[in-house]
Amino acid sequence: MSGGDTNDSVAGGGTGGSGSTAGGGASERLVRLLGGDETAWLVDRARRRLEQGKPLTGTVTLTTATPAQRRAAEVLLGRRAGAGSSLSVSLDEVDRTLRVGGITADGLHEAVIRLRGPVRDLAGEKVAQATAWERAFARLDALVIDRPELSGWRSWLESTGLVRRLAATAGEARTLLDRLSTVLERLPSPGTRLGRLAAETCADAHALDEGRPLATLALSAARALSGLPYAGEGGADARRSAWAAVGVHLDDLSSFVLCLGLPGDDHSPTGRMLSAARTAGEPCVLTLRQLLRHEAPLRANLVRICENPVVVAAAADELGASCPPLVCGGGRPSAAVWRLLDLLAAGGATFAYHGDFDGGGIAIAAAVHERVGFLPWRFDAASYRAVPSSAPLSGQVRPTPWDPELSAVMERRGVRVEEELVLAELIADLAPKGRRGH
């Protein structure tokens, strides 16, 4: 018996006795020939082939056979089984022996089932499992078709295997991803508390709490919708900012907005705070809680928006009470920033915007422009060209509808211009009788 099947070669002996596992209909001769410890390796190898959908043909080899295993093969086949340390057995010959000897009508295939029980269809199980996972993602994939900004994130989910780590089975994954799809259908959701979003989409106010599988997936999708890295940072501030970028706040007090010179009124606590801060020439910090409780529009004419708090601090130092209305977005606008801008827009205000000339700054500006509209405040192509800089441009530059030329110029020039580099010019624009902003 020569010519081993290398794919079926193993070192060592069988897996133990199997006579006790023979079905009730197994004949004594079948058990004697293939049911013992010495032939267990051969039956196991045949069963493995059946499970994999392979035919019971060719040769299997045991690379280190004991004398007892060699004698068992000789009894089975009725002749010597060769010499040396390895033992090769032809499955075709075993099948023929079982059929001709009247031991099993269906040869080796029947023998394996009678000795080991029903054979699993591993190939079929694999196909069924793959189909189940496809169905698990079906609703999410349909949503991504309509939300192309999520296509890169969807590929990232696949490449990282994140869903399979969070859900043990395709069934669990389907439940998880269907809930995720319901959440994503609501995003962005300006001014919504996280607990309320969870309750309304999942019937569980804690479904989006930190550490929950759904929260992990939803937060990565929120980052994707905001142009942030999908994995992101793990700190509470980064998590709060990512949710805020899609309008969702963790609580009413952790979301706030910095402003200076906004006119207030005498009819509400928030209005009186703004009036007092304006008179004193001091910056005012308003929480989302305060702004949600202020239902009346805020009246103002032109309101300038900056990206960085340093502009507000410098304006307060140099202009004090004479500074015109100024709101700081603080990077990616929080729910409080959006609420304040909405109240000002409802009161008839118009806006002028300045921010950082880089990928992130343009993305923030685009979100503000889409929400409330603005005129560029030294935030156009001409202003960008006028500032010397050698810092490399970071991030992908989105279209700039307030000045379509700007994005093209930034791509060609390839440098970053931070807001602090033009701080003096911005303060001069804010000063009474100062230069008109670009």
PDB file of C-alpha atoms in Angstrom, residues 155-370:
ATOM      1  CA  SER A 155     -16.024  48.915   4.501  1.00  0.00           C
ATOM      2  CA  TRP A 156     -14.161  49.630   7.721  1.00  0.00           C
ATOM      3  CA  LEU A 157     -16.687  47.545   9.676  1.00  0.00           C
ATOM      4  CA  GLU A 158     -16.041  44.638   7.326  1.00  0.00           C
ATOM      5  CA  SER A 159     -12.259  44.911   7.380  1.00  0.00           C
ATOM      6  CA  THR A 160     -11.998  45.202  11.165  1.00  0.00           C
ATOM      7  CA  GLY A 161     -14.531  42.478  11.945  1.00  0.00           C
ATOM      8  CA  LEU A 162     -15.964  44.739  14.640  1.00  0.00           C
ATOM      9  CA  VAL A 163     -19.527  43.445  14.327  1.00  0.00           C
ATOM     10  CA  ARG A 164     -18.414  39.821  14.598  1.00  0.00           C
ATOM     11  CA  ARG A 165     -16.514  40.688  17.769  1.00  0.00           C
ATOM     12  CA  LEU A 166     -19.548  42.376  19.282  1.00  0.00           C
ATOM     13  CA  ALA A 167     -22.113  39.734  18.259  1.00  0.00           C
ATOM     14  CA  ALA A 168     -21.479  36.015  18.782  1.00  0.00           C
ATOM     15  CA  THR A 169     -23.941  34.824  16.128  1.00  0.00           C
ATOM     16  CA  ALA A 170     -25.495  36.100  12.919  1.00  0.00           C
ATOM     17  CA  GLY A 171     -28.840  36.256  14.704  1.00  0.00           C
ATOM     18  CA  GLU A 172     -27.449  38.514  17.423  1.00  0.00           C
ATOM     19  CA  ALA A 173     -25.753  40.618  14.746  1.00  0.00           C
ATOM     20  CA  ARG A 174     -28.998  41.066  12.847  1.00  0.00           C
ATOM     21  CA  THR A 175     -30.790  42.363  15.948  1.00  0.00           C
ATOM     22  CA  LEU A 176     -27.855  44.671  16.713  1.00  0.00           C
ATOM     23  CA  LEU A 177     -27.532  46.027  13.163  1.00  0.00           C
ATOM     24  CA  ASP A 178     -31.263  46.526  12.719  1.00  0.00           C
ATOM     25  CA  ARG A 179     -31.247  48.681  15.851  1.00  0.00           C
ATOM     26  CA  LEU A 180     -28.190  50.506  14.565  1.00  0.00           C
ATOM     27  CA  SER A 181     -29.999  51.235  11.307  1.00  0.00           C
ATOM     28  CA  THR A 182     -32.921  52.695  13.232  1.00  0.00           C
ATOM     29  CA  VAL A 183     -30.527  54.983  15.110  1.00  0.00           C
ATOM     30  CA  LEU A 184     -28.723  56.063  11.929  1.00  0.00           C
ATOM     31  CA  GLU A 185     -32.009  56.905  10.244  1.00  0.00           C
ATOM     32  CA  ARG A 186     -32.404  59.598  12.921  1.00  0.00           C
ATOM     33  CA  LEU A 187     -28.943  61.122  12.532  1.00  0.00           C
ATOM     34  CA  PRO A 188     -28.148  63.933  12.462  1.00  0.00           C
ATOM     35  CA  SER A 189     -30.666  64.800  15.169  1.00  0.00           C
ATOM     36  CA  PRO A 190     -30.055  68.363  16.404  1.00  0.00           C
ATOM     37  CA  GLY A 191     -30.845  69.073  20.033  1.00  0.00           C
ATOM     38  CA  THR A 192     -31.591  65.469  20.979  1.00  0.00           C
ATOM     39  CA  ARG A 193     -30.473  63.936  24.249  1.00  0.00           C
ATOM     40  CA  LEU A 194     -28.651  60.634  23.901  1.00  0.00           C
ATOM     41  CA  GLY A 195     -30.986  58.853  26.305  1.00  0.00           C
ATOM     42  CA  ARG A 196     -34.026  60.061  24.423  1.00  0.00           C
ATOM     43  CA  LEU A 197     -32.557  58.942  21.096  1.00  0.00           C
ATOM     44  CA  ALA A 198     -31.905  55.502  22.591  1.00  0.00           C
ATOM     45  CA  ALA A 199     -35.395  55.255  24.069  1.00  0.00           C
ATOM     46  CA  GLU A 200     -37.143  56.306  20.875  1.00  0.00           C
ATOM     47  CA  THR A 201     -35.110  54.063  18.566  1.00  0.00           C
ATOM     48  CA  CYS A 202     -34.456  51.024  20.773  1.00  0.00           C
ATOM     49  CA  ALA A 203     -37.117  51.198  23.512  1.00  0.00           C
ATOM     50  CA  ASP A 204     -34.193  51.266  25.953  1.00  0.00           C
ATOM     51  CA  ALA A 205     -32.889  54.575  27.305  1.00  0.00           C
ATOM     52  CA  HIS A 206     -29.524  52.964  28.088  1.00  0.00           C
ATOM     53  CA  ALA A 207     -28.988  51.203  24.748  1.00  0.00           C
ATOM     54  CA  LEU A 208     -26.463  53.874  23.684  1.00  0.00           C
ATOM     55  CA  ASP A 209     -24.627  54.059  27.001  1.00  0.00           C
ATOM     56  CA  GLU A 210     -20.857  53.808  26.805  1.00  0.00           C
ATOM     57  CA  GLY A 211     -19.657  50.216  26.612  1.00  0.00           C
ATOM     58  CA  ARG A 212     -22.800  48.818  24.993  1.00  0.00           C
ATOM     59  CA  PRO A 213     -22.227  47.091  21.616  1.00  0.00           C
ATOM     60  CA  LEU A 214     -24.818  49.313  19.932  1.00  0.00           C
ATOM     61  CA  ALA A 215     -23.164  52.440  21.344  1.00  0.00           C
ATOM     62  CA  THR A 216     -19.784  51.358  19.981  1.00  0.00           C
ATOM     63  CA  LEU A 217     -21.179  50.961  16.467  1.00  0.00           C
ATOM     64  CA  ALA A 218     -23.398  54.044  16.559  1.00  0.00           C
ATOM     65  CA  LEU A 219     -20.588  56.265  17.806  1.00  0.00           C
ATOM     66  CA  SER A 220     -18.270  55.101  15.017  1.00  0.00           C
ATOM     67  CA  ALA A 221     -21.033  55.879  12.499  1.00  0.00           C
ATOM     68  CA  ALA A 222     -21.559  59.313  14.054  1.00  0.00           C
ATOM     69  CA  ARG A 223     -17.854  59.983  13.563  1.00  0.00           C
ATOM     70  CA  ALA A 224     -18.167  58.870   9.946  1.00  0.00           C
ATOM     71  CA  LEU A 225     -21.073  61.243   9.352  1.00  0.00           C
ATOM     72  CA  SER A 226     -18.950  64.061  10.763  1.00  0.00           C
ATOM     73  CA  GLY A 227     -15.812  63.289   8.782  1.00  0.00           C
ATOM     74  CA  LEU A 228     -13.917  62.053  11.864  1.00  0.00           C
ATOM     75  CA  PRO A 229     -11.756  58.909  12.162  1.00  0.00           C
ATOM     76  CA  TYR A 230     -14.084  55.956  12.637  1.00  0.00           C
ATOM     77  CA  ALA A 231     -12.297  54.532  15.669  1.00  0.00           C
ATOM     78  CA  GLY A 232     -11.605  57.909  17.231  1.00  0.00           C
ATOM     79  CA  GLU A 233     -10.313  58.626  20.708  1.00  0.00           C
ATOM     80  CA  GLY A 234     -11.719  56.830  23.711  1.00  0.00           C
ATOM     81  CA  GLY A 235     -12.023  59.721  26.164  1.00  0.00           C
ATOM     82  CA  ALA A 236     -15.275  61.231  27.392  1.00  0.00           C
ATOM     83  CA  ASP A 237     -14.561  64.564  25.680  1.00  0.00           C
ATOM     84  CA  ALA A 238     -13.963  62.895  22.309  1.00  0.00           C
ATOM     85  CA  ARG A 239     -17.127  60.860  22.712  1.00  0.00           C
ATOM     86  CA  ARG A 240     -19.129  63.947  23.626  1.00  0.00           C
ATOM     87  CA  SER A 241     -17.748  65.853  20.641  1.00  0.00           C
ATOM     88  CA  ALA A 242     -18.505  63.038  18.209  1.00  0.00           C
ATOM     89  CA  TRP A 243     -22.122  62.838  19.319  1.00  0.00           C
ATOM     90  CA  ALA A 244     -22.420  66.626  19.328  1.00  0.00           C
ATOM     91  CA  ALA A 245     -21.270  66.719  15.704  1.00  0.00           C
ATOM     92  CA  VAL A 246     -24.521  64.957  14.758  1.00  0.00           C
ATOM     93  CA  GLY A 247     -26.601  67.100  17.112  1.00  0.00           C
ATOM     94  CA  VAL A 248     -26.839  64.620  19.980  1.00  0.00           C
ATOM     95  CA  HIS A 249     -25.870  65.681  23.496  1.00  0.00           C
ATOM     96  CA  LEU A 250     -25.083  63.448  26.437  1.00  0.00           C
ATOM     97  CA  ASP A 251     -26.687  65.849  28.902  1.00  0.00           C
ATOM     98  CA  ASP A 252     -27.872  69.454  29.103  1.00  0.00           C
ATOM     99  CA  LEU A 253     -24.945  70.762  31.138  1.00  0.00           C
ATOM    100  CA  SER A 254     -21.920  69.283  29.380  1.00  0.00           C
ATOM    101  CA  SER A 255     -22.839  71.000  26.098  1.00  0.00           C
ATOM    102  CA  PHE A 256     -22.093  74.724  26.078  1.00  0.00           C
ATOM    103  CA  VAL A 257     -21.295  77.671  23.836  1.00  0.00           C
ATOM    104  CA  LEU A 258     -19.021  80.690  24.288  1.00  0.00           C
ATOM    105  CA  CYS A 259     -20.176  84.096  23.081  1.00  0.00           C
ATOM    106  CA  LEU A 260     -19.453  87.811  23.480  1.00  0.00           C
ATOM    107  CA  GLY A 261     -21.508  90.930  22.880  1.00  0.00           C
ATOM    108  CA  LEU A 262     -24.840  89.228  22.205  1.00  0.00           C
ATOM    109  CA  PRO A 263     -27.819  91.431  23.019  1.00  0.00           C
ATOM    110  CA  GLY A 264     -30.087  89.979  25.663  1.00  0.00           C
ATOM    111  CA  ASP A 265     -33.400  90.991  27.166  1.00  0.00           C
ATOM    112  CA  ASP A 266     -35.087  91.482  30.507  1.00  0.00           C
ATOM    113  CA  HIS A 267     -37.691  88.765  30.008  1.00  0.00           C
ATOM    114  CA  SER A 268     -35.768  85.564  30.697  1.00  0.00           C
ATOM    115  CA  PRO A 269     -32.826  84.336  32.802  1.00  0.00           C
ATOM    116  CA  THR A 270     -30.750  83.682  29.657  1.00  0.00           C
ATOM    117  CA  GLY A 271     -31.601  87.115  28.262  1.00  0.00           C
ATOM    118  CA  ARG A 272     -30.577  88.832  31.501  1.00  0.00           C
ATOM    119  CA  MET A 273     -27.298  86.883  31.582  1.00  0.00           C
ATOM    120  CA  LEU A 274     -26.486  88.003  28.041  1.00  0.00           C
ATOM    121  CA  SER A 275     -27.355  91.615  28.824  1.00  0.00           C
ATOM    122  CA  ALA A 276     -25.174  91.641  31.933  1.00  0.00           C
ATOM    123  CA  ALA A 277     -22.223  90.047  30.127  1.00  0.00           C
ATOM    124  CA  ARG A 278     -22.525  92.487  27.229  1.00  0.00           C
ATOM    125  CA  THR A 279     -22.583  95.489  29.555  1.00  0.00           C
ATOM    126  CA  ALA A 280     -19.527  94.183  31.376  1.00  0.00           C
ATOM    127  CA  GLY A 281     -17.750  93.359  28.129  1.00  0.00           C
ATOM    128  CA  GLU A 282     -17.143  89.820  29.326  1.00  0.00           C
ATOM    129  CA  PRO A 283     -17.531  86.520  27.481  1.00  0.00           C
ATOM    130  CA  CYS A 284     -20.601  84.488  28.415  1.00  0.00           C
ATOM    131  CA  VAL A 285     -20.857  80.708  28.560  1.00  0.00           C
ATOM    132  CA  LEU A 286     -24.346  79.323  27.993  1.00  0.00           C
ATOM    133  CA  THR A 287     -25.266  75.695  28.594  1.00  0.00           C
ATOM    134  CA  LEU A 288     -27.651  73.748  26.436  1.00  0.00           C
ATOM    135  CA  ARG A 289     -29.993  73.566  29.410  1.00  0.00           C
ATOM    136  CA  GLN A 290     -30.279  77.344  29.494  1.00  0.00           C
ATOM    137  CA  LEU A 291     -30.767  77.634  25.750  1.00  0.00           C
ATOM    138  CA  LEU A 292     -33.416  74.925  25.629  1.00  0.00           C
ATOM    139  CA  ARG A 293     -35.372  76.813  28.260  1.00  0.00           C
ATOM    140  CA  HIS A 294     -35.132  80.031  26.275  1.00  0.00           C
ATOM    141  CA  GLU A 295     -37.899  79.653  23.727  1.00  0.00           C
ATOM    142  CA  ALA A 296     -38.063  83.188  22.291  1.00  0.00           C
ATOM    143  CA  PRO A 297     -35.826  84.124  19.317  1.00  0.00           C
ATOM    144  CA  LEU A 298     -32.706  86.120  20.123  1.00  0.00           C
ATOM    145  CA  ARG A 299     -32.606  89.430  18.290  1.00  0.00           C
ATOM    146  CA  ALA A 300     -29.404  90.529  16.576  1.00  0.00           C
ATOM    147  CA  ASN A 301     -28.309  91.896  13.230  1.00  0.00           C
ATOM    148  CA  LEU A 302     -24.932  90.639  12.015  1.00  0.00           C
ATOM    149  CA  VAL A 303     -23.409  87.917  14.186  1.00  0.00           C
ATOM    150  CA  ARG A 304     -19.820  86.875  13.519  1.00  0.00           C
ATOM    151  CA  ILE A 305     -18.813  83.276  14.131  1.00  0.00           C
ATOM    152  CA  CYS A 306     -15.253  82.146  14.845  1.00  0.00           C
ATOM    153  CA  GLU A 307     -13.869  78.660  15.332  1.00  0.00           C
ATOM    154  CA  ASN A 308     -11.430  79.157  18.205  1.00  0.00           C
ATOM    155  CA  PRO A 309     -11.909  80.595  21.740  1.00  0.00           C
ATOM    156  CA  VAL A 310      -8.712  82.654  21.394  1.00  0.00           C
ATOM    157  CA  VAL A 311     -10.618  85.057  19.131  1.00  0.00           C
ATOM    158  CA  VAL A 312     -13.251  85.651  21.821  1.00  0.00           C
ATOM    159  CA  ALA A 313     -10.611  86.115  24.518  1.00  0.00           C
ATOM    160  CA  ALA A 314      -8.680  88.641  22.415  1.00  0.00           C
ATOM    161  CA  ALA A 315     -11.874  90.518  21.505  1.00  0.00           C
ATOM    162  CA  ALA A 316     -12.872  90.740  25.158  1.00  0.00           C
ATOM    163  CA  ASP A 317      -9.397  91.985  26.127  1.00  0.00           C
ATOM    164  CA  GLU A 318      -9.164  94.627  23.409  1.00  0.00           C
ATOM    165  CA  LEU A 319     -12.768  95.649  22.748  1.00  0.00           C
ATOM    166  CA  GLY A 320     -14.733  94.741  25.851  1.00  0.00           C
ATOM    167  CA  ALA A 321     -18.290  96.088  25.814  1.00  0.00           C
ATOM    168  CA  SER A 322     -17.816  97.581  22.341  1.00  0.00           C
ATOM    169  CA  CYS A 323     -17.396  94.166  20.688  1.00  0.00           C
ATOM    170  CA  PRO A 324     -20.258  93.351  18.306  1.00  0.00           C
ATOM    171  CA  PRO A 325     -22.046  89.971  18.566  1.00  0.00           C
ATOM    172  CA  LEU A 326     -19.538  87.121  18.349  1.00  0.00           C
ATOM    173  CA  VAL A 327     -20.133  83.378  18.765  1.00  0.00           C
ATOM    174  CA  CYS A 328     -17.405  80.729  19.072  1.00  0.00           C
ATOM    175  CA  GLY A 329     -18.060  77.370  17.487  1.00  0.00           C
ATOM    176  CA  GLY A 330     -15.317  75.792  19.600  1.00  0.00           C
ATOM    177  CA  GLY A 331     -14.265  73.402  16.875  1.00  0.00           C
ATOM    178  CA  ARG A 332     -17.045  71.073  15.886  1.00  0.00           C
ATOM    179  CA  PRO A 333     -20.236  72.776  17.045  1.00  0.00           C
ATOM    180  CA  SER A 334     -21.909  71.296  20.090  1.00  0.00           C
ATOM    181  CA  ALA A 335     -25.653  70.962  20.507  1.00  0.00           C
ATOM    182  CA  ALA A 336     -25.527  74.223  22.471  1.00  0.00           C
ATOM    183  CA  VAL A 337     -23.837  76.029  19.574  1.00  0.00           C
ATOM    184  CA  TRP A 338     -26.489  74.808  17.156  1.00  0.00           C
ATOM    185  CA  ARG A 339     -29.277  75.829  19.508  1.00  0.00           C
ATOM    186  CA  LEU A 340     -27.861  79.343  19.916  1.00  0.00           C
ATOM    187  CA  LEU A 341     -27.425  79.794  16.160  1.00  0.00           C
ATOM    188  CA  ASP A 342     -30.979  78.577  15.578  1.00  0.00           C
ATOM    189  CA  LEU A 343     -32.336  81.082  18.112  1.00  0.00           C
ATOM    190  CA  LEU A 344     -30.380  83.892  16.462  1.00  0.00           C
ATOM    191  CA  ALA A 345     -31.497  82.848  12.983  1.00  0.00           C
ATOM    192  CA  ALA A 346     -35.097  82.791  14.194  1.00  0.00           C
ATOM    193  CA  GLY A 347     -34.584  86.351  15.431  1.00  0.00           C
ATOM    194  CA  GLY A 348     -33.513  87.534  11.982  1.00  0.00           C
ATOM    195  CA  ALA A 349     -29.741  87.524  12.434  1.00  0.00           C
ATOM    196  CA  THR A 350     -27.338  87.121   9.537  1.00  0.00           C
ATOM    197  CA  PHE A 351     -23.936  85.518   9.974  1.00  0.00           C
ATOM    198  CA  ALA A 352     -20.319  85.993   8.929  1.00  0.00           C
ATOM    199  CA  TYR A 353     -17.921  83.102   9.484  1.00  0.00           C
ATOM    200  CA  HIS A 354     -14.193  82.582   9.949  1.00  0.00           C
ATOM    201  CA  GLY A 355     -12.315  79.410  10.824  1.00  0.00           C
ATOM    202  CA  ASP A 356      -9.151  77.421  10.204  1.00  0.00           C
ATOM    203  CA  PHE A 357      -8.121  76.851   6.603  1.00  0.00           C
ATOM    204  CA  ASP A 358      -7.657  73.099   6.778  1.00  0.00           C
ATOM    205  CA  GLY A 359      -9.712  69.970   6.137  1.00  0.00           C
ATOM    206  CA  GLY A 360     -11.348  70.002   9.555  1.00  0.00           C
ATOM    207  CA  GLY A 361     -12.031  73.746   9.471  1.00  0.00           C
ATOM    208  CA  ILE A 362     -13.666  73.528   6.058  1.00  0.00           C
ATOM    209  CA  ALA A 363     -15.848  70.610   7.195  1.00  0.00           C
ATOM    210  CA  ILE A 364     -17.018  72.630  10.208  1.00  0.00           C
ATOM    211  CA  ALA A 365     -17.704  75.681   8.083  1.00  0.00           C
ATOM    212  CA  ALA A 366     -19.649  73.591   5.575  1.00  0.00           C
ATOM    213  CA  ALA A 367     -21.876  72.290   8.370  1.00  0.00           C
ATOM    214  CA  VAL A 368     -22.532  75.822   9.649  1.00  0.00           C
ATOM    215  CA  HIS A 369     -23.197  77.102   6.119  1.00  0.00           C
ATOM    216  CA  GLU A 370     -25.684  74.317   5.492  1.00  0.00           C
TER     217      GLU A 370
END
